[in-house]
N, CA, C and O atoms as a DFTB+ gen file, in Angstrom:
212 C
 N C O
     1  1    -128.839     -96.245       0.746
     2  2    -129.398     -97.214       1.683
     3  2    -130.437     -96.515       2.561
     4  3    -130.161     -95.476       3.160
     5  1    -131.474     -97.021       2.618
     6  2    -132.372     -96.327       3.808
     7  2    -132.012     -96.971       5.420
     8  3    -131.541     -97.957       5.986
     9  1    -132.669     -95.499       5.694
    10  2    -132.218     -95.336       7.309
    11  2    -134.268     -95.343       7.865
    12  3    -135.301     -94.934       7.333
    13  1    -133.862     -96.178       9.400
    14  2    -135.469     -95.960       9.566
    15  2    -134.674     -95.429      11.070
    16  3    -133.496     -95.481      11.422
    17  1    -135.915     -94.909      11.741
    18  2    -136.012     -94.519      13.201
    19  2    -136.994     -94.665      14.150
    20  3    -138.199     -94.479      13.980
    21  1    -136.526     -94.950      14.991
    22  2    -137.670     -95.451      16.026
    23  2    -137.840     -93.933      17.598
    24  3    -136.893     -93.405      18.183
    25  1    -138.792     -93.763      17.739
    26  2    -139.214     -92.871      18.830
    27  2    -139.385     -94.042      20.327
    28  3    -139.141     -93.729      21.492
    29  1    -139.763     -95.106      19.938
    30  2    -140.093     -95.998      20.974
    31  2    -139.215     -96.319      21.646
    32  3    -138.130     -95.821      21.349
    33  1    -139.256     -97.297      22.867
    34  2    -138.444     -98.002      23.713
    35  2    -138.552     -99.495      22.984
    36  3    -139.543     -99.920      22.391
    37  1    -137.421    -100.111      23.155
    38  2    -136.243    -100.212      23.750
    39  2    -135.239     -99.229      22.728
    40  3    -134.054     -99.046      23.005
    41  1    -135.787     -98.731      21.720
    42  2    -134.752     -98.332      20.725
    43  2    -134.707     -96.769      20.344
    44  3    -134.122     -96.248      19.395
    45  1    -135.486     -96.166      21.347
    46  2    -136.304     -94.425      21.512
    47  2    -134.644     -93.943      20.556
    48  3    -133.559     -94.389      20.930
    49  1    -134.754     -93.205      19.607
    50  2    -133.601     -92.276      19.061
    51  2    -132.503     -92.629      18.208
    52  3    -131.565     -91.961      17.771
    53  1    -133.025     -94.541      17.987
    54  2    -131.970     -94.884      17.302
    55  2    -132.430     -95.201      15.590
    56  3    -133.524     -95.418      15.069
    57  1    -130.758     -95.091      14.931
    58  2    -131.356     -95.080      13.605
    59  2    -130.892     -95.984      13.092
    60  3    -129.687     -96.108      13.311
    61  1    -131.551     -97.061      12.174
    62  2    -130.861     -98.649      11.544
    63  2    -130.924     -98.740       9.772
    64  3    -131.767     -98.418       8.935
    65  1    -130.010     -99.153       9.739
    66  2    -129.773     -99.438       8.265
    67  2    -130.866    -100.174       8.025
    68  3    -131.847    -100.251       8.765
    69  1    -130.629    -100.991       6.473
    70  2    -131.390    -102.285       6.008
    71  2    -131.047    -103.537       6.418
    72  3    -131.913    -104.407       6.512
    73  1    -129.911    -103.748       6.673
    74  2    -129.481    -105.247       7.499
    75  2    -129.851    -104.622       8.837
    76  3    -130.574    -105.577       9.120
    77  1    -129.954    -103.948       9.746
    78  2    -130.218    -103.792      11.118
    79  2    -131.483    -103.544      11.402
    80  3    -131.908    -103.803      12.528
    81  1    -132.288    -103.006      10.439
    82  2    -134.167    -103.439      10.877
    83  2    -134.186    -104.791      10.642
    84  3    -134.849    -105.372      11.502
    85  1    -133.861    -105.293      10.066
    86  2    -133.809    -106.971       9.714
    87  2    -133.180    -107.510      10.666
    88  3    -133.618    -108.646      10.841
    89  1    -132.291    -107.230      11.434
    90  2    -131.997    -107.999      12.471
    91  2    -133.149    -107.603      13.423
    92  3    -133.604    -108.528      14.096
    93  1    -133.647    -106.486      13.573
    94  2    -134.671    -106.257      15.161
    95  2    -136.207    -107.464      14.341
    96  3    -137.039    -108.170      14.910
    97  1    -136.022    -107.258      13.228
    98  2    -137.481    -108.251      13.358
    99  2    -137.218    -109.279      12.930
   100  3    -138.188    -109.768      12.352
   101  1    -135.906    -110.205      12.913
   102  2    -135.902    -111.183      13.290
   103  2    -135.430    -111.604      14.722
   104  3    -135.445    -112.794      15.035
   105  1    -135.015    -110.642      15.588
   106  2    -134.796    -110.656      17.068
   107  2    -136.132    -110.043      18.036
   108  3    -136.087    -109.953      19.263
   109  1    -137.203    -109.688      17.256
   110  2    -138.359    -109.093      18.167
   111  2    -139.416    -109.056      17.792
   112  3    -140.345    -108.679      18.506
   113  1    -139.575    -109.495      16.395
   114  2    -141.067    -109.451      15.806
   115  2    -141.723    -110.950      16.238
   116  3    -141.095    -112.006      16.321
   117  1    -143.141    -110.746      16.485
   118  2    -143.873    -111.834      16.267
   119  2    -144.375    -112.521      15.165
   120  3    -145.334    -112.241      14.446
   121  1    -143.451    -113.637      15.123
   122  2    -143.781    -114.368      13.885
   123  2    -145.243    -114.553      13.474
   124  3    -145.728    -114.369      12.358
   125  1    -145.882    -114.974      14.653
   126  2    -146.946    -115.849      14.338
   127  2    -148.228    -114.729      13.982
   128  3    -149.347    -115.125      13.656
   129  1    -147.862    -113.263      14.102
   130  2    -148.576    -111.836      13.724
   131  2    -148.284    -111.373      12.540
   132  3    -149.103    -110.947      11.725
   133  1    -146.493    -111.477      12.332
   134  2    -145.989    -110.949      11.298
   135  2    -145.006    -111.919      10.824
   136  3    -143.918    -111.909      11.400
   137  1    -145.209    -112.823       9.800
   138  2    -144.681    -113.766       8.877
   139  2    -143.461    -113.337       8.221
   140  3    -142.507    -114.115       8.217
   141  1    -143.355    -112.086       7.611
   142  2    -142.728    -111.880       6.962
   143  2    -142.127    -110.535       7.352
   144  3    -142.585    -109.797       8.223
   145  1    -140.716    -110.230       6.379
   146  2    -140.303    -108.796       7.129
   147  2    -141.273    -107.553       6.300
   148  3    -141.688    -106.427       6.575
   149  1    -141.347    -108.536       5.093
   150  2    -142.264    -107.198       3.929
   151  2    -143.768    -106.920       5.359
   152  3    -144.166    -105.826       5.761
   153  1    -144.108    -107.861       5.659
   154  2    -145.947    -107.279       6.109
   155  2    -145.025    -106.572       7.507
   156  3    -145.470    -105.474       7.843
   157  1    -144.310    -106.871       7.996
   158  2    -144.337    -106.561       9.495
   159  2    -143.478    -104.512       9.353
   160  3    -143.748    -103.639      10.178
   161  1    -142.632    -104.320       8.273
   162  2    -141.907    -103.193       8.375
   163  2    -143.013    -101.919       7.630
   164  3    -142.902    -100.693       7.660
   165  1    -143.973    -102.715       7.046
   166  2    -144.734    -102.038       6.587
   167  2    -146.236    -101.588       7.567
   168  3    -147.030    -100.675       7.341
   169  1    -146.237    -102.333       8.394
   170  2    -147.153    -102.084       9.515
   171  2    -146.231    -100.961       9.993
   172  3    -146.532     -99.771       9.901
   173  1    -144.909    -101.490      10.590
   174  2    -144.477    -100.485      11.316
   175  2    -144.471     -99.364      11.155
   176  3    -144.487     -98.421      11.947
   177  1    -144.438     -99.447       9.727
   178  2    -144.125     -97.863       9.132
   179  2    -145.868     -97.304       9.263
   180  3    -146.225     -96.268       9.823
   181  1    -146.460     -97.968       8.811
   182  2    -148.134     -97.636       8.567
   183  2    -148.633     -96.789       9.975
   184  3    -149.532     -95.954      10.076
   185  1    -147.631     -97.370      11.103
   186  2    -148.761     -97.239      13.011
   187  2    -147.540     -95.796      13.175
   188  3    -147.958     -94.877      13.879
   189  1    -146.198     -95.624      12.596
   190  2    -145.340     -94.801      12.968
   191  2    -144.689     -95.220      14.090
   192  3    -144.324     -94.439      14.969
   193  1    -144.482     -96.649      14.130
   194  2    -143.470     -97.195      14.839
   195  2    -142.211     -96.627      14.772
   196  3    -141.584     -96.001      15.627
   197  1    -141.794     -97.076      13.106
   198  2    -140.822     -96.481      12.625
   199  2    -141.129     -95.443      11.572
   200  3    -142.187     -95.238      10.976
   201  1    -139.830     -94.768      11.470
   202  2    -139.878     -93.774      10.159
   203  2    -139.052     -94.091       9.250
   204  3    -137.997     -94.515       9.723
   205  1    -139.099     -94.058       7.951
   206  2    -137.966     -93.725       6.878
   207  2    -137.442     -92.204       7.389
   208  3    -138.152     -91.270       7.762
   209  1    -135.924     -92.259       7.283
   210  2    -135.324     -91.170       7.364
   211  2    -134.353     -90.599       6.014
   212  3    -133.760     -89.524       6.092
């Protein structure tokens, strides 16, 4: 299962499964920016929001 990680706030140090990035971007993403979880986890990953760990 992949693990991602975030450096940022609100989530600075924490690490989430595949059901638990899926819960933060359906609890924090902007839909109307990011439609989907494929375009939005892949930005994230692209800016180094998040990391694969």
């Amino acid at each position: 299962m992949k693990l991602y990680i975030t450096y940022e706030e609100p989530f600075a140090n924490r690490k989430f499964n595949s059901n638990q990035i899926k819960e933060v971007y359906r609890d924090m993403a902007d839909k109307a920016e990011y439609p989907s979880f494929e375009c939005w986890i892949s930005d994230m990953l692209k800016s180094g929001v998040f990391e694969e760990v």
